[in-house]
PDB file of C-alpha atoms and ligand atoms in Angstrom:
ATOM      1  CA  UNK A 925      89.000 148.372 142.612  1.00 51.00           C
ATOM      2  CA  UNK A 926      92.870 150.145 142.962  1.00 54.00           C
ATOM      3  CA  UNK A 927      94.364 151.017 139.929  1.00 56.00           C
ATOM      4  CA  UNK A 928      98.386 151.962 139.467  1.00 60.00           C
ATOM      5  CA  UNK A 929      98.688 155.262 137.696  1.00 60.00           C
ATOM      6  CA  UNK A 930     100.267 155.016 134.410  1.00 59.00           C
ATOM      7  CA  UNK A 931      98.934 151.400 133.579  1.00 61.00           C
ATOM      8  CA  UNK A 932      96.050 151.128 132.607  1.00 66.00           C
ATOM      9  CA  UNK A 933      95.471 149.410 129.357  1.00 70.00           C
ATOM     10  CA  UNK A 934      96.204 151.334 126.660  1.00 76.00           C
ATOM     11  CA  UNK A 935      93.293 151.723 124.281  1.00 80.00           C
ATOM     12  CA  UNK A 936      93.406 149.530 121.298  1.00 79.00           C
ATOM     13  CA  UNK A 937      94.516 150.133 118.234  1.00 84.00           C
ATOM     14  CA  UNK A 938      91.083 150.389 115.932  1.00 82.00           C
ATOM     15  CA  UNK A 939      92.809 148.001 113.281  1.00 85.00           C
ATOM     16  CA  UNK A 940      93.321 145.433 116.216  1.00 88.00           C
ATOM     17  CA  UNK A 941      89.988 145.362 118.194  1.00 92.00           C
ATOM     18  CA  UNK A 942      88.553 141.899 118.347  1.00 92.00           C
ATOM     19  CA  UNK A 943      85.102 140.550 117.371  1.00 93.00           C
ATOM     20  CA  UNK A 944      83.396 141.082 120.823  1.00 92.00           C
ATOM     21  CA  UNK A 945      79.502 139.117 120.031  1.00 96.00           C
ATOM     22  CA  UNK A 946      79.550 135.354 120.991  1.00 96.00           C
ATOM     23  CA  UNK A 947      80.010 133.155 118.142  1.00 96.00           C
ATOM     24  CA  UNK A 948      76.793 131.112 117.192  1.00 97.00           C
ATOM     25  CA  UNK A 949      75.398 128.249 119.271  1.00 97.00           C
ATOM     26  CA  UNK A 950      76.324 125.045 118.392  1.00 96.00           C
ATOM     27  CA  UNK A 951      79.086 126.028 116.423  1.00 96.00           C
ATOM     28  CA  UNK A 952      82.051 122.931 116.175  1.00 94.00           C
ATOM     29  CA  UNK A 953      85.318 123.956 118.100  1.00 95.00           C
ATOM     30  CA  UNK A 954      88.244 125.045 116.096  1.00 96.00           C
ATOM     31  CA  UNK A 955      91.346 122.996 115.560  1.00 97.00           C
ATOM     32  CA  UNK A 956      94.643 123.559 115.404  1.00 97.00           C
ATOM     33  CA  UNK A 957      97.978 121.458 114.839  1.00 97.00           C
ATOM     34  CA  UNK A 958     100.704 123.027 115.367  1.00 95.00           C
ATOM     35  CA  UNK A 959     103.021 119.933 114.247  1.00 95.00           C
ATOM     36  CA  UNK A 960     101.324 118.912 111.036  1.00 95.00           C
ATOM     37  CA  UNK A 961     104.649 117.078 110.355  1.00 95.00           C
ATOM     38  CA  UNK A 962     105.061 115.498 113.384  1.00 95.00           C
ATOM     39  CA  UNK A 963     108.419 114.785 114.926  1.00 95.00           C
ATOM     40  CA  UNK A 964     106.327 112.129 117.056  1.00 97.00           C
ATOM     41  CA  UNK A 965     106.728 108.785 114.913  1.00 97.00           C
ATOM     42  CA  UNK A 966     103.861 107.686 116.732  1.00 98.00           C
ATOM     43  CA  UNK A 967     101.616 110.210 115.145  1.00 98.00           C
ATOM     44  CA  UNK A 968     102.476 108.625 111.385  1.00 98.00           C
ATOM     45  CA  UNK A 969     100.194 105.831 111.066  1.00 98.00           C
ATOM     46  CA  UNK A 970     101.466 103.056 108.981  1.00 97.00           C
ATOM     47  CA  UNK A 971      98.652 102.559 105.819  1.00 95.00           C
ATOM     48  CA  UNK A 972     101.287 100.338 103.732  1.00 93.00           C
ATOM     49  CA  UNK A 973     104.727  99.478 103.019  1.00 95.00           C
ATOM     50  CA  UNK A 974     106.904 102.574 103.779  1.00 97.00           C
ATOM     51  CA  UNK A 975     103.637 104.495 103.758  1.00 97.00           C
ATOM     52  CA  UNK A 976     102.013 106.704 106.554  1.00 98.00           C
ATOM     53  CA  UNK A 977      99.574 108.967 107.346  1.00 98.00           C
ATOM     54  CA  UNK A 978      99.050 111.653 109.827  1.00 98.00           C
ATOM     55  CA  UNK A 979      95.866 112.420 110.737  1.00 98.00           C
ATOM     56  CA  UNK A 980      94.978 116.197 110.886  1.00 98.00           C
ATOM     57  CA  UNK A 981      91.030 116.706 110.585  1.00 98.00           C
ATOM     58  CA  UNK A 982      88.772 113.550 110.507  1.00 98.00           C
ATOM     59  CA  UNK A 983      85.336 115.257 109.551  1.00 98.00           C
ATOM     60  CA  UNK A 984      82.895 112.935 110.549  1.00 98.00           C
ATOM     61  CA  UNK A 985      80.049 115.292 109.749  1.00 95.00           C
ATOM     62  CA  UNK A 986      80.692 116.258 106.012  1.00 97.00           C
ATOM     63  CA  UNK A 987      82.232 112.463 105.529  1.00 98.00           C
ATOM     64  CA  UNK A 988      85.913 114.176 104.743  1.00 98.00           C
ATOM     65  CA  UNK A 989      89.250 113.950 105.889  1.00 98.00           C
ATOM     66  CA  UNK A 990      92.488 115.941 105.868  1.00 98.00           C
ATOM     67  CA  UNK A 991      95.660 114.047 106.533  1.00 98.00           C
ATOM     68  CA  UNK A 992      99.388 114.102 105.713  1.00 98.00           C
ATOM     69  CA  UNK A 993     100.477 111.099 103.321  1.00 98.00           C
ATOM     70  CA  UNK A 994     104.559 110.362 103.787  1.00 98.00           C
ATOM     71  CA  UNK A 995     106.095 107.850 101.633  1.00 98.00           C
ATOM     72  CA  UNK A 996     109.183 106.658 101.095  1.00 97.00           C
ATOM     73  CA  UNK A 997     109.685 104.189  98.590  1.00 96.00           C
ATOM     74  CA  UNK A 998     109.038 104.460  95.195  1.00 95.00           C
ATOM     75  CA  UNK A 999     106.750 102.834  92.447  1.00 95.00           C
ATOM     76  CA  UNK A1000     103.358 102.363  92.214  1.00 94.00           C
ATOM     77  CA  UNK A1001     101.555 103.182  95.803  1.00 94.00           C
ATOM     78  CA  UNK A1002      97.656 101.917  94.482  1.00 93.00           C
ATOM     79  CA  UNK A1003      95.099 102.923  91.996  1.00 97.00           C
ATOM     80  CA  UNK A1004      91.937 104.507  93.441  1.00 97.00           C
ATOM     81  CA  UNK A1005      88.367 105.861  91.806  1.00 98.00           C
ATOM     82  CA  UNK A1006      87.216 109.040  93.747  1.00 97.00           C
ATOM     83  CA  UNK A1007      83.464 110.095  94.586  1.00 97.00           C
ATOM     84  CA  UNK A1008      84.061 113.203  95.624  1.00 98.00           C
ATOM     85  CA  UNK A1009      86.903 115.819  95.438  1.00 98.00           C
ATOM     86  CA  UNK A1010      90.308 116.054  96.651  1.00 98.00           C
ATOM     87  CA  UNK A1011      92.685 118.592  97.328  1.00 98.00           C
ATOM     88  CA  UNK A1012      96.319 118.157  97.703  1.00 98.00           C
ATOM     89  CA  UNK A1013      99.531 120.415  98.247  1.00 98.00           C
ATOM     90  CA  UNK A1014     103.148 118.686  98.367  1.00 98.00           C
ATOM     91  CA  UNK A1015     105.358 119.731 100.913  1.00 98.00           C
ATOM     92  CA  UNK A1016     108.335 117.421 100.133  1.00 98.00           C
ATOM     93  CA  UNK A1017     109.297 115.602  97.086  1.00 98.00           C
ATOM     94  CA  UNK A1018     107.279 114.802  93.801  1.00 97.00           C
ATOM     95  CA  UNK A1019     104.518 112.234  92.542  1.00 98.00           C
ATOM     96  CA  UNK A1020     102.663 111.682  89.573  1.00 97.00           C
ATOM     97  CA  UNK A1021      99.230 109.844  88.255  1.00 98.00           C
ATOM     98  CA  UNK A1022     100.121 107.279  85.483  1.00 97.00           C
ATOM     99  CA  UNK A1023      96.893 108.388  83.752  1.00 97.00           C
ATOM    100  CA  UNK A1024      98.687 112.275  83.396  1.00 97.00           C
ATOM    101  CA  UNK A1025     101.581 113.892  81.987  1.00 97.00           C
ATOM    102  CA  UNK A1026     101.739 116.353  84.814  1.00 97.00           C
ATOM    103  CA  UNK A1027     104.007 115.795  88.072  1.00 97.00           C
ATOM    104  CA  UNK A1028     103.079 117.171  91.466  1.00 98.00           C
ATOM    105  CA  UNK A1029     106.212 118.922  92.435  1.00 97.00           C
ATOM    106  CA  UNK A1030     107.092 119.884  95.872  1.00 98.00           C
ATOM    107  CA  UNK A1031     104.766 123.832  96.456  1.00 98.00           C
ATOM    108  CA  UNK A1032     102.563 122.125  93.904  1.00 98.00           C
ATOM    109  CA  UNK A1033      98.753 122.466  94.446  1.00 98.00           C
ATOM    110  CA  UNK A1034      96.690 119.799  92.531  1.00 98.00           C
ATOM    111  CA  UNK A1035      92.624 119.491  92.628  1.00 98.00           C
ATOM    112  CA  UNK A1036      91.381 115.590  92.004  1.00 97.00           C
ATOM    113  CA  UNK A1037      87.476 116.069  90.742  1.00 97.00           C
ATOM    114  CA  UNK A1038      85.093 113.426  91.702  1.00 98.00           C
ATOM    115  CA  UNK A1039      85.128 110.403  89.369  1.00 97.00           C
ATOM    116  CA  UNK A1040      88.718 110.434  88.849  1.00 97.00           C
ATOM    117  CA  UNK A1041      90.115 107.281  88.296  1.00 98.00           C
ATOM    118  CA  UNK A1042      94.552 107.489  88.654  1.00 98.00           C
ATOM    119  CA  UNK A1043      97.232 105.215  89.761  1.00 97.00           C
ATOM    120  CA  UNK A1044      99.570 106.867  92.433  1.00 96.00           C
ATOM    121  CA  UNK A1045     103.267 106.539  91.877  1.00 97.00           C
ATOM    122  CA  UNK A1046     106.511 107.753  92.992  1.00 97.00           C
ATOM    123  CA  UNK A1047     109.705 108.382  91.100  1.00 97.00           C
ATOM    124  CA  UNK A1048     112.913 106.470  91.574  1.00 96.00           C
ATOM    125  CA  UNK A1049     114.458 109.710  92.134  1.00 94.00           C
ATOM    126  CA  UNK A1050     112.105 110.952  95.264  1.00 96.00           C
ATOM    127  CA  UNK A1051     113.456 109.201  98.483  1.00 96.00           C
ATOM    128  CA  UNK A1052     110.592 110.752 100.755  1.00 97.00           C
ATOM    129  CA  UNK A1053     107.238 112.363  99.374  1.00 98.00           C
ATOM    130  CA  UNK A1054     105.152 114.155 101.938  1.00 98.00           C
ATOM    131  CA  UNK A1055     101.735 115.513 100.685  1.00 98.00           C
ATOM    132  CA  UNK A1056      98.962 116.956 102.600  1.00 98.00           C
ATOM    133  CA  UNK A1057      95.640 115.436 101.167  1.00 98.00           C
ATOM    134  CA  UNK A1058      91.804 116.274 101.937  1.00 98.00           C
ATOM    135  CA  UNK A1059      89.697 113.901 100.793  1.00 98.00           C
ATOM    136  CA  UNK A1060      86.082 114.053 100.051  1.00 98.00           C
ATOM    137  CA  UNK A1061      83.962 110.825 100.151  1.00 98.00           C
ATOM    138  CA  UNK A1062      84.917 107.219  99.540  1.00 97.00           C
ATOM    139  CA  UNK A1063      88.295 106.686  97.944  1.00 96.00           C
ATOM    140  CA  UNK A1064      87.765 102.881  95.861  1.00 98.00           C
ATOM    141  CA  UNK A1065      90.455 100.889  95.133  1.00 97.00           C
ATOM    142  CA  UNK A1066      90.448  99.423  91.676  1.00 98.00           C
ATOM    143  CA  UNK A1067      92.512  97.233  89.086  1.00 97.00           C
ATOM    144  CA  UNK A1068      93.434  98.542  85.898  1.00 96.00           C
ATOM    145  CA  UNK A1069      89.628  97.762  84.289  1.00 97.00           C
ATOM    146  CA  UNK A1070      88.113  99.628  87.330  1.00 96.00           C
ATOM    147  CA  UNK A1071      87.087  96.599  89.220  1.00 98.00           C
ATOM    148  CA  UNK A1072      86.803  97.569  92.982  1.00 97.00           C
ATOM    149  CA  UNK A1073      88.942  95.712  95.037  1.00 97.00           C
ATOM    150  CA  UNK A1074      88.507  97.901  98.290  1.00 97.00           C
ATOM    151  CA  UNK A1075      87.911 101.049  99.878  1.00 97.00           C
ATOM    152  CA  UNK A1076      88.684 103.860 102.426  1.00 97.00           C
ATOM    153  CA  UNK A1077      86.373 106.966 103.930  1.00 98.00           C
ATOM    154  CA  UNK A1078      86.860 109.253 106.977  1.00 98.00           C
ATOM    155  CA  UNK A1079      85.396 105.848 108.643  1.00 98.00           C
ATOM    156  CA  UNK A1080      87.796 102.985 107.401  1.00 98.00           C
ATOM    157  CA  UNK A1081      90.630 105.578 108.316  1.00 98.00           C
ATOM    158  CA  UNK A1082      89.511 106.388 112.025  1.00 98.00           C
ATOM    159  CA  UNK A1083      89.398 102.748 112.716  1.00 98.00           C
ATOM    160  CA  UNK A1084      93.029 102.597 111.333  1.00 98.00           C
ATOM    161  CA  UNK A1085      94.085 105.247 113.197  1.00 98.00           C
ATOM    162  CA  UNK A1086      92.505 104.402 116.810  1.00 98.00           C
ATOM    163  CA  UNK A1087      93.990 100.865 116.273  1.00 98.00           C
ATOM    164  CA  UNK A1088      97.485 102.184 116.075  1.00 98.00           C
ATOM    165  CA  UNK A1089      97.056 104.913 118.614  1.00 98.00           C
ATOM    166  CA  UNK A1090      96.030 101.892 120.939  1.00 98.00           C
ATOM    167  CA  UNK A1091      99.086 100.212 119.775  1.00 98.00           C
ATOM    168  CA  UNK A1092     101.857 102.696 120.507  1.00 98.00           C
ATOM    169  CA  UNK A1093     100.748 103.678 123.782  1.00 98.00           C
ATOM    170  CA  UNK A1094      97.967 106.906 122.613  1.00 98.00           C
ATOM    171  CA  UNK A1095      94.982 104.874 123.290  1.00 98.00           C
ATOM    172  CA  UNK A1096      92.442 104.676 120.979  1.00 98.00           C
ATOM    173  CA  UNK A1097      90.487 107.952 121.909  1.00 98.00           C
ATOM    174  CA  UNK A1098      93.610 110.152 120.922  1.00 98.00           C
ATOM    175  CA  UNK A1099      91.643 110.019 117.483  1.00 98.00           C
ATOM    176  CA  UNK A1100      88.828 112.256 119.094  1.00 98.00           C
ATOM    177  CA  UNK A1101      91.211 115.169 118.884  1.00 97.00           C
ATOM    178  CA  UNK A1102      91.193 115.056 115.149  1.00 98.00           C
ATOM    179  CA  UNK A1103      87.502 114.500 114.749  1.00 98.00           C
ATOM    180  CA  UNK A1104      84.714 117.161 114.417  1.00 97.00           C
TER     181      UNK A1104
HETATM  182 FE1   FE B1209      93.488 110.624  94.078  1.00 72.42          FE
END
């Protein structure tokens, strides 16, 4: 093979050498979503009045999902009990739980322990809240006495996303892009 003098690849810097062995057999493919807060409105799935969910990662093996919740109304959204852990990061706006005295402010990280029941509320001075949530297990919707009125988990979410993506012309299988 001909080579042009002076154009040989420079030796990589020792602090920038990539891993050169194969990845493990059977490994799940990685997932990168550049526009987590999508500009394309078709990717925001209505899940309630003035409330949308933008799926990022729907993990059917582990039974959890990561999504961006966007709310453009104030007041009580819903009351729910968690069977699994929740991790949240507030991207825009603010919200709180009626059961706690703290507010989730822009830039806040929140851990919600399994077993916790709380009532998600957006204050009147917040026109839009956007929060990244990773939700493990089931979220059971309950009345103030804890009686279950419904639930969501990664599988009910997938059904809602499928129906929406089909309705907006992306096709129900668009949801597979987010599944691992
Ligand atoms: Fe919660």
